[in-house]
Amino acid sequence: MDAIQHGWFSEIQNELWPGQSFSLKVKTVLHKEKSKFQDILIIDTETYGRCLILDGIIQCTTRDEFSYQEMISFIPLCSHPNPEKVLIVGGGDGGVAREVAKHPKVKEIHQVEIDDRVVDLSKKFLPEMARGFDSPKLKLVIGDGFKYMKDHKDEFDVIITDSSDPIGPAESLFKESYYGLMKTALRVGGIVCSQGGSFWLDPSHVKEVMTGCRVHFPNVSYAVTSIPSYPCGHIGFVVGCLDQKLNLNTPKQLFSSKEIDEMDLKYYSSSIHTASFNLPRWVHKYFYESQ
Amino acid sequence: MDAIQHGWFSEIQNELWPGQSFSLKVKTVLHKEKSKFQDILIIDTETYGRCLILDGIIQCTTRDEFSYQEMISFIPLCSHPNPEKVLIVGGGDGGVAREVAKHPKVKEIHQVEIDDRVVDLSKKFLPEMARGFDSPKLKLVIGDGFKYMKDHKDEFDVIITDSSDPIGPAESLFKESYYGLMKTALRVGGIVCSQGGSFWLDPSHVKEVMTGCRVHFPNVSYAVTSIPSYPCGHIGFVVGCLDQKLNLNTPKQLFSSKEIDEMDLKYYSSSIHTASFNLPRWVHKYFYESQ
């Protein structure tokens, strides 16, 4: 079926979430184009604000994007004792750059996004996210994250992979070889954090990604955030760390409520950092206790 | 639009979740009727198992119901040092009774459900939930929870209200007067726990319910569980306690992983009990720090 019917946008049916579908009521279609890499659709919705859709899948809405952007950024940043230099792979809407730039210890951010059209259209239609591109800490490169990491060895304290789902252009970002490459680009004590899918949707895929990560990182964990515009209303992050002894669920950098509010963090806090690693019993067993 | 179109069931549009809609692919319609209180629909779905729908709204699916049933039961039970006698209001599918009966300290369960057709149909079509009705600890009454509590003063350690949403027959179960009535039916140190809606959907409604609860209970908190078949993929619980000093987020009864597995708990654990009270920063501020 068409993505928009009778004034409602519905996510395309695909193998990632068979048998279920989420729809948003559309106010206006703001933009539609086919870039070199993907179909881009930007709509204004009745109750979720503006919404970026790539290849028929919701990437973010202005109503709830902060949950994802803050958590994928602050979980690895606050798990690291001194995250001075950060690499973002993907993140073309600018929201992750916006969050990473807030962390007081971050001095330098490199971001590699493959599709310049996502960046340009976000600047035009999603300025609240795209203001991340204005940070003086940021160096934005349009190009291939794989190549960039090959050219930048032993450089970063934290690498954040803000990708779309593992079908289409982002598929390779969930593979074991990608984790191997990230390892080479990290400094001693480095941490990686990637969009890691949903344990409700496909726990075996999450586990496979974690297993791929464990080939290169001795310390791997999975945290989750609540976000209604993603399938099943949540999304997880696979976090890998070179330091075996580091307790990822305990933030090294603790922020007071006042500091959290001054950084305009709406979702992240030091206590939700820890809580986000607590998984339902069956998920914990499946990820950590079974082969 | 009709609830089922082109083989997909979509939740009715209503004021509770304007502008968004969740749909499930239907395998078979198992049963459809209008009871004295509500429209009842039971379907078998492609990927969520069997699904009970009341007045067009999904109540539970066999794929994810355990998340809700375990958490609404074990959060208040484990917050109480000795939950011997429990009242369940609603819960016509039997799932909450199934969970409450597992707790080793529970000796006696009273359940008051208004609609006998939900009970009968759950026994026929949802046996995995309805087996809760087989517990020798349970006394099931078809009737009005309000009246039952008026007739049973100072009796219960825990009262669990497993209701549908605050439109239609369950509306009165979210009101301040209902909390007043529950207080009269509780013993010293008693705890109440009710389905409390979603902070993403309508934080002002959740806050209003909490404020109503605070009129009668000095100690009120809100916990959340992840459940993909509910709007926004989660649902909260309003927990009220007569003991001001009791820390609701710290379970009094700690279970080992072995005990959790022996009780066949798939979602609840002592650590997720605590984590479920941790809210995103903006929700915490809005519920606990603002007037």
Coordinates of C-alpha atoms in Angstrom, one line a residue:
Chain A
M1 CA 0.0 0.0 0.0
D2 CA 1.0 3.7 -0.4
A3 CA 2.7 5.2 2.6
I4 CA 0.1 7.9 2.9
Q5 CA -3.6 6.9 2.7
H6 CA -6.7 8.8 3.8
G7 CA -4.5 11.3 5.5
W8 CA -2.5 8.8 7.5
F9 CA 1.1 7.8 7.1
S10 CA 1.8 4.1 7.8
E11 CA 5.3 2.5 8.0
I12 CA 6.0 0.1 5.2
Q13 CA 5.6 -3.5 5.9
N14 CA 8.9 -5.3 6.1
E15 CA 10.7 -8.2 7.6
L16 CA 11.7 -6.2 10.7
W17 CA 8.3 -5.9 12.2
P18 CA 5.9 -8.3 10.4
G19 CA 2.2 -8.2 11.4
Q20 CA 2.3 -4.8 13.1
S21 CA 2.1 -1.3 11.9
F22 CA 2.2 2.2 13.3
S23 CA 0.5 5.2 11.7
L24 CA 0.6 8.9 12.2
K25 CA -2.1 11.4 11.1
V26 CA -0.6 13.7 8.5
K27 CA -1.1 17.5 8.5
T28 CA 1.2 18.3 5.5
V29 CA 3.7 16.7 3.3
L30 CA 6.7 19.1 3.5
H31 CA 9.1 17.4 1.2
K32 CA 9.7 14.2 -0.8
E33 CA 12.7 13.2 -2.9
K34 CA 14.8 10.3 -3.9
S35 CA 18.5 10.9 -2.9
K36 CA 21.4 8.9 -4.2
F37 CA 21.0 6.6 -1.2
Q38 CA 17.3 6.5 -0.1
D39 CA 13.8 7.9 -0.3
I40 CA 13.4 10.9 1.9
L41 CA 10.0 12.1 3.1
I42 CA 9.4 14.8 5.6
I43 CA 5.9 15.3 7.0
D44 CA 4.2 17.5 9.5
T45 CA 1.9 15.4 11.7
E46 CA -1.2 16.1 13.8
T47 CA 0.3 15.1 17.1
Y48 CA 4.0 14.1 16.7
G49 CA 5.3 17.3 15.2
R50 CA 7.6 17.0 12.1
C51 CA 8.7 13.6 11.1
L52 CA 11.7 12.4 9.0
I53 CA 11.1 9.2 7.1
L54 CA 13.7 7.3 5.2
D55 CA 12.8 4.4 2.9
G56 CA 9.3 4.3 4.4
I57 CA 10.6 4.1 8.0
I58 CA 10.2 6.8 10.7
Q59 CA 13.6 8.1 11.8
C60 CA 12.6 10.7 14.2
T61 CA 9.7 13.0 15.2
T62 CA 10.1 16.3 16.9
R63 CA 7.8 15.1 19.7
D64 CA 10.0 12.3 21.0
E65 CA 13.4 12.5 19.3
F66 CA 15.2 13.8 22.4
S67 CA 14.8 10.4 24.1
Y68 CA 16.8 8.7 21.4
Q69 CA 19.3 11.4 20.8
E70 CA 20.1 12.1 24.4
M71 CA 20.4 8.4 25.4
I72 CA 22.6 7.3 22.5
S73 CA 24.9 10.2 23.2
F74 CA 25.0 10.5 27.0
I75 CA 25.2 6.8 27.8
P76 CA 28.6 6.3 26.2
L77 CA 29.8 9.8 27.0
C78 CA 29.0 9.5 30.7
S79 CA 30.3 5.9 30.9
H80 CA 33.7 7.3 29.8
P81 CA 35.9 9.1 32.3
N82 CA 37.1 11.7 29.8
P83 CA 35.3 11.7 26.4
E84 CA 37.3 14.5 24.7
K85 CA 37.1 13.4 21.1
V86 CA 34.0 11.8 19.6
L87 CA 33.1 10.4 16.3
I88 CA 29.5 10.2 15.1
V89 CA 28.7 7.9 12.1
G90 CA 25.4 8.7 10.5
G91 CA 23.1 11.1 12.4
G92 CA 22.3 13.2 9.4
D93 CA 19.4 15.0 11.2
G94 CA 21.9 16.7 13.6
G95 CA 20.3 15.6 16.8
V96 CA 23.1 13.5 18.1
A97 CA 25.7 16.2 17.3
R98 CA 23.4 18.6 19.3
E99 CA 23.5 16.3 22.3
V100 CA 27.2 15.3 22.2
A101 CA 28.2 19.0 22.0
K102 CA 26.4 19.6 25.3
H103 CA 28.8 17.4 27.3
P104 CA 31.3 19.7 29.0
K105 CA 34.3 17.3 28.5
V106 CA 33.8 16.9 24.8
K107 CA 36.3 19.1 22.9
E108 CA 36.1 17.8 19.4
I109 CA 33.4 16.0 17.4
H110 CA 33.8 14.5 14.0
Q111 CA 30.7 13.4 12.2
V112 CA 30.6 11.3 9.0
E113 CA 27.2 11.2 7.2
I114 CA 26.9 9.5 3.8
D115 CA 23.8 11.4 2.5
D116 CA 24.2 15.2 2.2
R117 CA 20.6 15.5 1.3
V118 CA 19.5 14.4 4.8
V119 CA 21.7 17.1 6.3
D120 CA 20.5 19.8 3.9
L121 CA 16.8 18.9 4.4
S122 CA 17.1 18.7 8.1
K123 CA 18.6 22.2 8.1
K124 CA 15.6 23.4 6.2
F125 CA 12.8 21.4 7.8
L126 CA 14.1 20.2 11.2
P127 CA 16.0 23.2 12.6
E128 CA 15.7 22.1 16.2
M129 CA 17.7 19.0 15.4
A130 CA 20.0 20.5 12.7
R131 CA 21.2 23.2 15.1
G132 CA 23.6 20.4 16.2
F133 CA 25.6 21.2 13.0
D134 CA 26.2 24.8 14.3
S135 CA 28.5 23.6 17.2
P136 CA 32.0 25.0 16.9
K137 CA 33.2 21.7 18.3
L138 CA 31.9 19.9 15.2
K139 CA 33.7 18.9 12.0
L140 CA 31.1 17.5 9.5
V141 CA 32.3 15.2 6.7
I142 CA 30.0 13.9 4.0
G143 CA 31.3 10.5 3.2
D144 CA 31.7 6.9 4.2
G145 CA 32.2 6.1 7.8
F146 CA 34.1 2.9 7.0
K147 CA 36.7 4.8 5.0
Y148 CA 36.9 7.6 7.6
M149 CA 37.7 5.2 10.4
K150 CA 40.3 3.4 8.3
D151 CA 42.0 6.8 7.9
H152 CA 41.7 7.8 11.6
K153 CA 43.3 5.2 13.8
D154 CA 43.6 5.4 17.6
E155 CA 41.8 8.7 17.6
F156 CA 38.5 8.7 19.4
D157 CA 37.3 8.2 22.9
V158 CA 33.7 7.5 21.9
I159 CA 32.2 6.4 18.6
I160 CA 28.4 6.7 18.2
T161 CA 26.7 5.0 15.3
D162 CA 23.3 6.7 14.7
S163 CA 22.1 4.6 11.8
S164 CA 18.8 3.6 10.3
D165 CA 17.6 0.0 10.6
P166 CA 19.6 -3.0 9.3
I167 CA 18.0 -3.2 5.9
G168 CA 19.2 -0.9 3.1
P169 CA 22.2 1.4 3.4
A170 CA 22.9 0.8 7.1
E171 CA 23.0 -3.0 7.0
S172 CA 26.8 -3.1 7.3
L173 CA 26.8 -1.0 10.4
F174 CA 25.4 -4.0 12.5
K175 CA 28.1 -6.4 11.4
E176 CA 31.0 -7.8 13.4
S177 CA 33.5 -6.4 10.9
Y178 CA 32.2 -2.9 11.6
Y179 CA 32.9 -3.4 15.3
G180 CA 36.4 -4.5 14.4
L181 CA 36.9 -1.3 12.4
M182 CA 35.6 0.9 15.2
K183 CA 38.1 -0.8 17.6
T184 CA 41.0 0.4 15.4
A185 CA 39.7 4.0 15.5
L186 CA 39.4 4.1 19.3
R187 CA 41.9 5.2 21.8
V188 CA 42.7 3.2 24.9
G189 CA 39.6 2.9 27.1
G190 CA 37.3 3.8 24.2
I191 CA 33.6 3.2 24.1
V192 CA 31.3 2.5 21.2
C193 CA 27.5 2.9 21.2
S194 CA 25.2 1.9 18.3
Q195 CA 21.5 1.9 17.6
G196 CA 20.8 -1.7 18.6
G197 CA 17.2 -2.6 17.7
S198 CA 14.4 -3.8 19.9
F199 CA 14.3 -6.8 22.2
W200 CA 10.6 -7.2 21.6
L201 CA 10.9 -7.1 17.8
D202 CA 13.9 -9.3 17.2
P203 CA 15.9 -10.4 20.3
S204 CA 17.9 -12.8 18.1
H205 CA 19.1 -10.0 15.9
V206 CA 20.1 -7.9 19.0
K207 CA 22.0 -10.9 20.4
E208 CA 23.8 -11.4 17.1
V209 CA 24.9 -7.8 17.1
M210 CA 26.1 -8.1 20.7
T211 CA 28.0 -11.3 19.8
G212 CA 29.6 -9.5 16.9
C213 CA 30.6 -6.7 19.2
R214 CA 32.1 -9.2 21.8
V215 CA 34.5 -10.5 19.2
H216 CA 36.3 -7.1 19.5
F217 CA 35.2 -5.7 22.8
P218 CA 35.6 -7.6 26.1
N219 CA 32.8 -5.6 27.8
V220 CA 29.4 -5.4 26.0
S221 CA 26.0 -4.3 27.3
Y222 CA 22.6 -3.3 26.1
A223 CA 20.5 -0.3 27.3
V224 CA 17.1 0.7 26.3
T225 CA 15.1 3.9 25.9
S226 CA 11.3 4.6 25.6
I227 CA 10.3 6.3 22.3
P228 CA 6.7 5.9 21.0
S229 CA 7.4 6.6 17.4
Y230 CA 9.7 3.6 17.0
P231 CA 8.3 0.1 16.5
C232 CA 7.3 -1.4 19.9
G233 CA 7.7 2.0 21.5
H234 CA 11.4 1.6 22.5
I235 CA 14.8 1.1 21.1
G236 CA 18.0 -0.3 22.4
F237 CA 21.7 0.5 22.2
V238 CA 24.6 -1.9 22.0
V239 CA 27.5 -0.5 24.1
G240 CA 31.0 -1.9 23.8
C241 CA 34.0 -0.9 25.8
L242 CA 37.7 -1.8 25.6
D243 CA 38.1 -1.7 29.4
Q244 CA 36.9 -5.0 30.8
K245 CA 36.5 -3.7 34.3
L246 CA 34.4 -0.6 33.5
N247 CA 30.9 -0.8 34.8
L248 CA 28.9 0.7 31.9
N249 CA 25.7 1.0 33.9
T250 CA 27.4 3.3 36.4
P251 CA 28.1 6.8 35.0
K252 CA 31.6 8.1 35.6
Q253 CA 30.4 11.6 35.1
L254 CA 27.5 12.3 37.5
F255 CA 25.4 15.4 36.8
S256 CA 23.2 17.1 39.3
S257 CA 19.6 17.9 38.4
K258 CA 20.6 21.5 38.0
E259 CA 23.3 20.6 35.5
I260 CA 20.9 18.3 33.6
D261 CA 18.4 21.1 33.3
E262 CA 21.1 23.6 32.3
M263 CA 22.1 21.3 29.4
D264 CA 18.5 21.1 28.5
L265 CA 18.4 17.3 28.8
K266 CA 14.9 16.2 28.9
Y267 CA 15.3 12.4 29.1
Y268 CA 18.8 11.6 30.4
S269 CA 19.7 11.7 34.1
S270 CA 22.4 9.8 36.0
S271 CA 19.7 7.6 37.5
I272 CA 18.0 6.7 34.2
H273 CA 21.5 5.9 32.8
T274 CA 21.7 3.0 35.3
A275 CA 18.0 2.0 35.0
S276 CA 18.2 1.8 31.2
F277 CA 20.6 -1.3 31.5
N278 CA 18.0 -3.2 33.6
L279 CA 16.3 -5.6 31.3
P280 CA 13.2 -7.8 31.7
R281 CA 14.1 -11.2 33.2
W282 CA 13.7 -13.1 29.9
V283 CA 15.8 -10.6 28.0
H284 CA 18.5 -10.6 30.6
K285 CA 18.6 -14.4 30.5
Y286 CA 18.6 -14.6 26.7
F287 CA 21.3 -11.9 26.3
Y288 CA 23.6 -12.8 29.1
E289 CA 22.9 -16.3 30.4
S290 CA 22.2 -18.4 27.4
Q291 CA 24.6 -19.5 24.6
Chain B
M1 CA -13.4 3.3 9.9
D2 CA -14.2 -0.4 10.7
A3 CA -11.9 -1.9 13.2
I4 CA -10.8 -4.6 10.7
Q5 CA -10.0 -3.6 7.2
H6 CA -8.0 -5.5 4.6
G7 CA -7.1 -8.1 7.2
W8 CA -5.7 -5.5 9.7
F9 CA -7.2 -4.6 13.0
S10 CA -6.6 -0.9 14.0
E11 CA -7.5 0.6 17.4
I12 CA -10.3 3.0 17.2
Q13 CA -9.5 6.7 17.1
N14 CA -10.3 8.4 20.4
E15 CA -9.3 11.3 22.6
L16 CA -6.8 9.2 24.4
W17 CA -4.3 8.9 21.6
P18 CA -5.2 11.4 18.9
G19 CA -3.2 11.3 15.6
Q20 CA -1.6 7.9 16.2
S21 CA -2.8 4.3 15.5
F22 CA -1.5 0.8 16.1
S23 CA -2.5 -2.1 13.8
L24 CA -2.2 -5.8 14.0
K25 CA -2.5 -8.2 11.1
V26 CA -5.4 -10.6 11.7
K27 CA -5.3 -14.3 11.2
T28 CA -8.8 -15.1 12.4
V29 CA -11.7 -13.5 14.2
L30 CA -12.4 -15.9 17.1
H31 CA -15.3 -14.2 18.7
K32 CA -17.4 -11.0 18.7
E33 CA -20.2 -10.0 20.9
K34 CA -21.8 -7.0 22.8
S35 CA -22.0 -7.8 26.5
K36 CA -24.0 -5.8 29.0
F37 CA -21.0 -3.5 29.5
Q38 CA -18.9 -3.4 26.3
D39 CA -18.1 -4.7 22.9
I40 CA -15.9 -7.8 23.1
L41 CA -13.7 -8.9 20.2
I42 CA -11.1 -11.7 20.3
I43 CA -8.8 -12.2 17.4
D44 CA -5.9 -14.4 16.5
T45 CA -3.1 -12.3 15.0
E46 CA -0.2 -13.0 12.7
T47 CA 2.5 -12.1 15.1
Y48 CA 1.1 -11.1 18.5
G49 CA -0.9 -14.3 19.3
R50 CA -4.4 -14.0 20.5
C51 CA -5.7 -10.6 21.4
L52 CA -8.6 -9.4 23.6
I53 CA -10.2 -6.1 22.5
L54 CA -12.8 -4.2 24.5
D55 CA -14.7 -1.3 22.9
G56 CA -12.1 -1.2 20.1
I57 CA -9.1 -1.0 22.4
I58 CA -6.4 -3.8 22.8
Q59 CA -6.5 -5.1 26.4
C60 CA -3.9 -7.8 26.0
T61 CA -2.1 -10.1 23.5
T62 CA -0.6 -13.4 24.4
R63 CA 2.8 -12.3 23.1
D64 CA 3.4 -9.5 25.6
E65 CA 0.7 -9.7 28.3
F66 CA 3.1 -11.1 30.9
S67 CA 4.9 -7.7 31.1
Y68 CA 1.8 -5.9 32.3
Q69 CA 0.3 -8.7 34.4
E70 CA 3.6 -9.4 36.3
M71 CA 4.5 -5.8 36.9
I72 CA 1.1 -4.6 38.1
S73 CA 1.1 -7.6 40.5
F74 CA 4.6 -8.0 41.7
I75 CA 5.4 -4.3 42.2
P76 CA 2.8 -3.8 45.0
L77 CA 3.2 -7.3 46.3
C78 CA 7.0 -7.1 46.7
S79 CA 6.8 -3.5 48.1
H80 CA 4.7 -4.9 50.9
P81 CA 6.5 -6.8 53.7
N82 CA 3.7 -9.4 54.0
P83 CA 1.0 -9.3 51.4
E84 CA -1.3 -12.1 52.7
K85 CA -4.7 -10.9 51.5
V86 CA -5.1 -9.3 48.1
L87 CA -8.0 -7.7 46.2
I88 CA -8.1 -7.5 42.4
V89 CA -10.6 -5.1 40.9
G90 CA -11.2 -5.9 37.2
G91 CA -8.7 -8.2 35.6
G92 CA -11.4 -10.3 33.8
D93 CA -8.9 -12.1 31.6
G94 CA -7.4 -13.9 34.7
G95 CA -3.8 -12.8 34.1
V96 CA -3.4 -10.7 37.2
A97 CA -4.9 -13.5 39.4
R98 CA -2.4 -15.9 37.8
E99 CA 0.5 -13.7 38.8
V100 CA -0.7 -12.8 42.3
A101 CA -1.2 -16.4 43.1
K102 CA 2.5 -17.1 42.4
H103 CA 3.7 -14.9 45.3
P104 CA 4.6 -17.2 48.2
K105 CA 3.2 -14.9 50.9
V106 CA -0.2 -14.5 49.4
K107 CA -2.8 -16.6 51.1
E108 CA -6.1 -15.3 49.9
I109 CA -7.1 -13.4 46.7
H110 CA -10.5 -11.8 46.2
Q111 CA -11.3 -10.7 42.7
V112 CA -14.3 -8.5 41.6
E113 CA -14.9 -8.3 37.9
I114 CA -18.0 -6.6 36.6
D115 CA -18.4 -8.4 33.3
D116 CA -18.9 -12.2 33.5
R117 CA -18.6 -12.5 29.7
V118 CA -15.0 -11.4 29.7
V119 CA -14.3 -14.1 32.3
D120 CA -16.2 -16.8 30.3
L121 CA -14.6 -15.9 27.0
S122 CA -11.1 -15.7 28.4
K123 CA -11.6 -19.2 29.8
K124 CA -12.6 -20.3 26.3
F125 CA -10.1 -18.4 24.1
L126 CA -7.3 -17.2 26.4
P127 CA -6.6 -20.3 28.6
E128 CA -3.0 -19.2 29.4
M129 CA -4.4 -16.1 31.2
A130 CA -7.6 -17.6 32.5
R131 CA -5.7 -20.3 34.3
G132 CA -5.4 -17.6 37.0
F133 CA -9.0 -18.5 37.9
D134 CA -8.0 -22.0 38.8
S135 CA -5.9 -21.0 41.8
P136 CA -7.3 -22.4 45.1
K137 CA -6.3 -19.1 46.7
L138 CA -8.8 -17.2 44.6
K139 CA -12.4 -16.2 45.3
L140 CA -13.9 -14.7 42.2
V141 CA -17.0 -12.4 42.5
I142 CA -18.9 -11.1 39.5
G143 CA -20.0 -7.6 40.6
D144 CA -19.1 -4.1 41.3
G145 CA -15.8 -3.3 42.9
F146 CA -17.1 -0.2 44.6
K147 CA -19.8 -2.1 46.4
Y148 CA -17.4 -4.9 47.3
M149 CA -15.0 -2.5 49.0
K150 CA -17.8 -0.8 50.9
D151 CA -18.7 -4.2 52.3
H152 CA -15.1 -5.2 53.1
K153 CA -13.4 -2.6 55.3
D154 CA -9.9 -3.0 56.8
E155 CA -9.4 -6.3 55.0
F156 CA -6.7 -6.2 52.3
D157 CA -2.9 -5.8 52.3
V158 CA -2.8 -5.0 48.6
I159 CA -5.5 -3.8 46.1
I160 CA -4.7 -4.1 42.4
T161 CA -6.9 -2.3 39.9
D162 CA -6.6 -3.9 36.5
S163 CA -8.9 -1.7 34.5
S164 CA -9.4 -0.7 30.9
D165 CA -8.7 2.9 29.9
P166 CA -10.5 5.9 31.5
I167 CA -13.2 6.2 29.0
G168 CA -16.3 4.0 29.3
P169 CA -17.0 1.6 32.2
A170 CA -13.6 2.1 33.9
E171 CA -13.7 5.9 34.1
S172 CA -14.6 6.0 37.8
L173 CA -11.6 3.8 38.7
F174 CA -9.2 6.7 38.1
K175 CA -11.0 9.2 40.3
E176 CA -10.0 10.5 43.7
S177 CA -13.1 9.1 45.3
Y178 CA -12.0 5.6 44.2
Y179 CA -8.7 6.1 46.0
G180 CA -10.7 7.1 49.1
L181 CA -12.7 3.9 48.9
M182 CA -9.7 1.7 48.5
K183 CA -8.1 3.3 51.6
T184 CA -11.1 2.1 53.7
A185 CA -10.7 -1.4 52.4
L186 CA -7.0 -1.6 53.2
R187 CA -5.3 -2.9 56.4
V188 CA -2.6 -0.8 58.1
G189 CA 0.4 -0.6 55.8
G190 CA -1.6 -1.4 52.8
I191 CA -0.6 -0.7 49.2
V192 CA -2.7 0.0 46.1
C193 CA -1.6 -0.3 42.5
S194 CA -3.6 0.7 39.4
Q195 CA -3.2 0.9 35.7
G196 CA -2.0 4.5 35.4
G197 CA -1.8 5.4 31.8
S198 CA 1.2 6.6 29.7
F199 CA 3.4 9.6 30.4
W200 CA 4.0 10.0 26.7
L201 CA 0.3 10.0 25.8
D202 CA -1.1 12.2 28.5
P203 CA 1.2 13.2 31.3
S204 CA -1.4 15.6 32.7
H205 CA -3.9 12.8 33.2
V206 CA -1.3 10.6 35.0
K207 CA -0.5 13.5 37.2
E208 CA -4.2 14.1 38.0
V209 CA -4.6 10.5 39.0
M210 CA -1.5 10.8 41.2
T211 CA -2.9 13.9 42.8
G212 CA -6.2 12.2 43.5
C213 CA -4.3 9.3 45.0
R214 CA -2.2 11.7 47.2
V215 CA -5.4 13.0 48.8
H216 CA -5.7 9.6 50.6
F217 CA -2.2 8.1 50.5
P218 CA 0.8 9.9 51.8
N219 CA 3.2 8.0 49.6
V220 CA 2.5 7.9 45.9
S221 CA 4.8 6.8 43.0
Y222 CA 4.6 5.9 39.4
A223 CA 6.4 2.9 37.7
V224 CA 6.4 1.9 34.1
T225 CA 6.6 -1.3 32.0
S226 CA 7.5 -1.8 28.4
I227 CA 4.6 -3.5 26.4
P228 CA 4.5 -3.0 22.6
S229 CA 0.7 -3.7 22.1
Y230 CA -0.2 -0.7 24.3
P231 CA -0.2 2.9 22.9
C232 CA 3.3 4.3 22.9
G233 CA 4.7 0.9 23.8
H234 CA 4.5 1.2 27.5
I235 CA 2.1 1.6 30.4
G236 CA 2.5 3.0 33.9
F237 CA 1.2 2.1 37.3
V238 CA 0.1 4.5 40.0
V239 CA 1.2 3.0 43.4
G240 CA 0.0 4.4 46.7
C241 CA 1.0 3.4 50.1
L242 CA -0.3 4.2 53.6
D243 CA 3.1 4.0 55.2
Q244 CA 4.9 7.3 54.5
K245 CA 8.3 5.9 55.1
L246 CA 8.1 2.9 52.9
N247 CA 10.4 3.1 49.9
L248 CA 8.2 1.7 47.1
N249 CA 11.1 1.4 44.6
T250 CA 13.0 -1.0 47.0
P251 CA 11.4 -4.4 47.1
K252 CA 10.9 -5.8 50.6
Q253 CA 10.8 -9.3 49.2
L254 CA 13.9 -10.0 47.2
F255 CA 13.8 -13.0 44.9
S256 CA 16.8 -14.8 43.6
S257 CA 17.0 -15.5 39.8
K258 CA 16.3 -19.1 40.6
E259 CA 13.1 -18.2 42.5
I260 CA 12.1 -15.8 39.7
D261 CA 12.5 -18.6 37.2
E262 CA 10.7 -21.1 39.3
M263 CA 7.7 -18.8 39.5
D264 CA 7.9 -18.5 35.7
L265 CA 8.3 -14.7 35.9
K266 CA 9.4 -13.5 32.5
Y267 CA 9.5 -9.8 33.1
Y268 CA 9.7 -9.0 36.8
S269 CA 12.9 -9.2 38.8
S270 CA 14.0 -7.4 41.9
S271 CA 16.3 -5.2 39.8
I272 CA 13.6 -4.2 37.3
H273 CA 11.3 -3.4 40.2
T274 CA 13.7 -0.6 41.2
A275 CA 14.5 0.4 37.6
S276 CA 10.8 0.8 36.7
F277 CA 10.4 3.7 39.0
N278 CA 13.2 5.7 37.3
L279 CA 11.5 8.2 34.9
P280 CA 12.9 10.4 32.2
R281 CA 14.1 13.7 33.6
W282 CA 11.1 15.7 32.2
V283 CA 8.6 13.2 33.6
H284 CA 10.2 13.2 37.0
K285 CA 10.2 17.0 37.1
Y286 CA 6.6 17.2 36.0
F287 CA 5.3 14.5 38.4
Y288 CA 7.4 15.3 41.4
E289 CA 8.8 18.7 41.2
S290 CA 6.2 21.0 39.7
Q291 CA 2.9 22.1 41.2

